[in-house]
PDB file of C-alpha atoms in Angstrom:
ATOM      1  CA  UNK A  41      25.114  53.891  75.023  1.00  0.00           C
ATOM      2  CA  UNK A  42      27.910  54.938  72.721  1.00  0.00           C
ATOM      3  CA  UNK A  43      26.980  54.813  69.015  1.00  0.00           C
ATOM      4  CA  UNK A  44      29.907  53.351  67.149  1.00  0.00           C
ATOM      5  CA  UNK A  45      30.319  53.780  63.421  1.00  0.00           C
ATOM      6  CA  UNK A  46      32.278  51.615  61.035  1.00  0.00           C
ATOM      7  CA  UNK A  47      34.054  53.305  58.136  1.00  0.00           C
ATOM      8  CA  UNK A  48      33.528  51.544  54.802  1.00  0.00           C
ATOM      9  CA  UNK A  49      35.147  52.557  51.545  1.00  0.00           C
ATOM     10  CA  UNK A  50      32.723  53.258  48.706  1.00  0.00           C
ATOM     11  CA  UNK A  51      34.851  51.054  46.443  1.00  0.00           C
ATOM     12  CA  UNK A  52      34.094  48.075  48.715  1.00  0.00           C
ATOM     13  CA  UNK A  53      30.351  48.788  48.548  1.00  0.00           C
ATOM     14  CA  UNK A  54      30.529  49.044  44.741  1.00  0.00           C
ATOM     15  CA  UNK A  55      32.473  45.763  44.472  1.00  0.00           C
ATOM     16  CA  UNK A  56      29.946  43.893  46.613  1.00  0.00           C
ATOM     17  CA  UNK A  57      27.085  45.539  44.704  1.00  0.00           C
ATOM     18  CA  UNK A  58      28.501  44.414  41.350  1.00  0.00           C
ATOM     19  CA  UNK A  59      28.798  40.836  42.632  1.00  0.00           C
ATOM     20  CA  UNK A  60      25.326  40.999  44.183  1.00  0.00           C
ATOM     21  CA  UNK A  61      23.367  42.116  41.108  1.00  0.00           C
ATOM     22  CA  UNK A  62      23.661  38.883  39.057  1.00  0.00           C
ATOM     23  CA  UNK A  63      22.678  36.844  42.123  1.00  0.00           C
ATOM     24  CA  UNK A  64      19.699  39.135  42.774  1.00  0.00           C
ATOM     25  CA  UNK A  65      18.458  38.773  39.181  1.00  0.00           C
ATOM     26  CA  UNK A  66      18.920  34.987  39.203  1.00  0.00           C
ATOM     27  CA  UNK A  67      17.058  34.590  42.490  1.00  0.00           C
ATOM     28  CA  UNK A  68      14.290  36.819  41.186  1.00  0.00           C
ATOM     29  CA  UNK A  69      14.124  34.783  37.968  1.00  0.00           C
ATOM     30  CA  UNK A  70      13.948  31.523  39.906  1.00  0.00           C
ATOM     31  CA  UNK A  71      11.050  32.853  41.982  1.00  0.00           C
ATOM     32  CA  UNK A  72       9.294  33.964  38.788  1.00  0.00           C
ATOM     33  CA  UNK A  73       9.802  30.456  37.387  1.00  0.00           C
ATOM     34  CA  UNK A  74       8.134  29.074  40.497  1.00  0.00           C
ATOM     35  CA  UNK A  75       5.157  31.407  40.093  1.00  0.00           C
ATOM     36  CA  UNK A  76       4.927  30.631  36.353  1.00  0.00           C
ATOM     37  CA  UNK A  77       4.997  26.883  37.008  1.00  0.00           C
ATOM     38  CA  UNK A  78       8.334  26.225  35.280  1.00  0.00           C
ATOM     39  CA  UNK A  79       9.565  24.871  38.605  1.00  0.00           C
ATOM     40  CA  UNK A  80       7.405  23.785  41.503  1.00  0.00           C
ATOM     41  CA  UNK A  81       8.952  24.192  44.910  1.00  0.00           C
ATOM     42  CA  UNK A  82       7.753  22.799  48.202  1.00  0.00           C
ATOM     43  CA  UNK A  83       7.037  25.335  50.921  1.00  0.00           C
ATOM     44  CA  UNK A  84      10.445  24.784  52.525  1.00  0.00           C
ATOM     45  CA  UNK A  85      12.362  25.456  49.291  1.00  0.00           C
ATOM     46  CA  UNK A  86      10.174  28.448  48.449  1.00  0.00           C
ATOM     47  CA  UNK A  87      10.770  29.867  51.940  1.00  0.00           C
ATOM     48  CA  UNK A  88      14.541  29.438  51.532  1.00  0.00           C
ATOM     49  CA  UNK A  89      14.395  31.105  48.120  1.00  0.00           C
ATOM     50  CA  UNK A  90      12.371  33.997  49.532  1.00  0.00           C
ATOM     51  CA  UNK A  91      14.862  34.386  52.387  1.00  0.00           C
ATOM     52  CA  UNK A  92      17.778  34.641  49.969  1.00  0.00           C
ATOM     53  CA  UNK A  93      15.865  36.997  47.698  1.00  0.00           C
ATOM     54  CA  UNK A  94      14.838  39.210  50.645  1.00  0.00           C
ATOM     55  CA  UNK A  95      18.476  39.599  51.682  1.00  0.00           C
ATOM     56  CA  UNK A  96      19.537  40.289  48.085  1.00  0.00           C
ATOM     57  CA  UNK A  97      16.787  42.873  47.636  1.00  0.00           C
ATOM     58  CA  UNK A  98      17.564  44.622  50.910  1.00  0.00           C
ATOM     59  CA  UNK A  99      21.273  44.817  50.101  1.00  0.00           C
ATOM     60  CA  UNK A 100      20.665  45.986  46.535  1.00  0.00           C
ATOM     61  CA  UNK A 101      18.387  48.823  47.671  1.00  0.00           C
ATOM     62  CA  UNK A 102      20.671  49.738  50.575  1.00  0.00           C
ATOM     63  CA  UNK A 103      23.814  49.789  48.427  1.00  0.00           C
ATOM     64  CA  UNK A 104      22.122  51.843  45.720  1.00  0.00           C
ATOM     65  CA  UNK A 105      21.204  54.380  48.383  1.00  0.00           C
ATOM     66  CA  UNK A 106      24.761  54.392  49.770  1.00  0.00           C
ATOM     67  CA  UNK A 107      26.207  54.912  46.299  1.00  0.00           C
ATOM     68  CA  UNK A 108      23.759  57.761  45.646  1.00  0.00           C
ATOM     69  CA  UNK A 109      24.521  59.433  48.984  1.00  0.00           C
ATOM     70  CA  UNK A 110      28.276  59.117  48.476  1.00  0.00           C
ATOM     71  CA  UNK A 111      27.980  60.532  44.976  1.00  0.00           C
ATOM     72  CA  UNK A 112      25.958  63.512  46.191  1.00  0.00           C
ATOM     73  CA  UNK A 113      28.374  64.237  49.021  1.00  0.00           C
ATOM     74  CA  UNK A 114      31.448  63.395  46.911  1.00  0.00           C
ATOM     75  CA  UNK A 115      32.673  61.100  49.660  1.00  0.00           C
ATOM     76  CA  UNK A 116      34.719  57.924  49.246  1.00  0.00           C
ATOM     77  CA  UNK A 117      34.096  56.716  52.798  1.00  0.00           C
ATOM     78  CA  UNK A 118      30.783  55.876  54.402  1.00  0.00           C
ATOM     79  CA  UNK A 119      30.332  55.715  58.176  1.00  0.00           C
ATOM     80  CA  UNK A 120      27.774  53.063  58.993  1.00  0.00           C
ATOM     81  CA  UNK A 121      26.204  52.494  62.387  1.00  0.00           C
ATOM     82  CA  UNK A 122      27.713  49.349  63.923  1.00  0.00           C
ATOM     83  CA  UNK A 123      24.438  47.372  63.930  1.00  0.00           C
ATOM     84  CA  UNK A 124      23.754  48.281  60.307  1.00  0.00           C
ATOM     85  CA  UNK A 125      27.249  47.107  59.355  1.00  0.00           C
ATOM     86  CA  UNK A 126      26.666  43.801  61.186  1.00  0.00           C
ATOM     87  CA  UNK A 127      23.334  43.356  59.374  1.00  0.00           C
ATOM     88  CA  UNK A 128      25.054  43.954  56.021  1.00  0.00           C
ATOM     89  CA  UNK A 129      27.631  41.296  56.839  1.00  0.00           C
ATOM     90  CA  UNK A 130      24.898  38.805  57.790  1.00  0.00           C
ATOM     91  CA  UNK A 131      22.885  39.481  54.616  1.00  0.00           C
ATOM     92  CA  UNK A 132      26.053  39.266  52.502  1.00  0.00           C
ATOM     93  CA  UNK A 133      26.789  35.831  53.933  1.00  0.00           C
ATOM     94  CA  UNK A 134      23.275  34.691  53.014  1.00  0.00           C
ATOM     95  CA  UNK A 135      23.719  35.974  49.468  1.00  0.00           C
ATOM     96  CA  UNK A 136      27.116  34.307  49.137  1.00  0.00           C
ATOM     97  CA  UNK A 137      25.576  30.921  49.970  1.00  0.00           C
ATOM     98  CA  UNK A 138      22.940  31.410  47.246  1.00  0.00           C
ATOM     99  CA  UNK A 139      25.408  30.156  44.644  1.00  0.00           C
ATOM    100  CA  UNK A 140      25.635  26.794  46.436  1.00  0.00           C
ATOM    101  CA  UNK A 141      22.064  26.442  47.637  1.00  0.00           C
ATOM    102  CA  UNK A 142      19.757  23.954  45.947  1.00  0.00           C
ATOM    103  CA  UNK A 143      16.161  25.126  45.713  1.00  0.00           C
ATOM    104  CA  UNK A 144      14.075  22.071  44.920  1.00  0.00           C
ATOM    105  CA  UNK A 145      16.233  20.317  42.369  1.00  0.00           C
ATOM    106  CA  UNK A 146      17.771  23.406  40.818  1.00  0.00           C
ATOM    107  CA  UNK A 147      19.872  26.395  41.769  1.00  0.00           C
ATOM    108  CA  UNK A 148      20.595  29.874  40.553  1.00  0.00           C
ATOM    109  CA  UNK A 149      23.451  28.576  38.400  1.00  0.00           C
ATOM    110  CA  UNK A 150      20.870  27.073  36.013  1.00  0.00           C
ATOM    111  CA  UNK A 151      18.795  30.236  35.759  1.00  0.00           C
TER     112      UNK A 151
END
């Protein structure tokens, strides 16, 4: 099987990372509010929140590693394995919907 790679500019990764961070922190804060009892979510809403937060966390860690690697190698282009690139797109779509998702009777816009 031929391993295809997708070139991605570091500037694109940094742009997505900068947009991702506020969403990550808001999702994390909302989960903390659930644990603290500020909000009480049903299992379905908590599961949806955890799904969004898992994607945000994975992307944040992955992008920080990409940025570090690119900085060390002084490269402006990353070559990602095709499946990894597809996974990033899927997680990014999940994160993008976080702004419109209602968890219980609240959303990340109120946190």
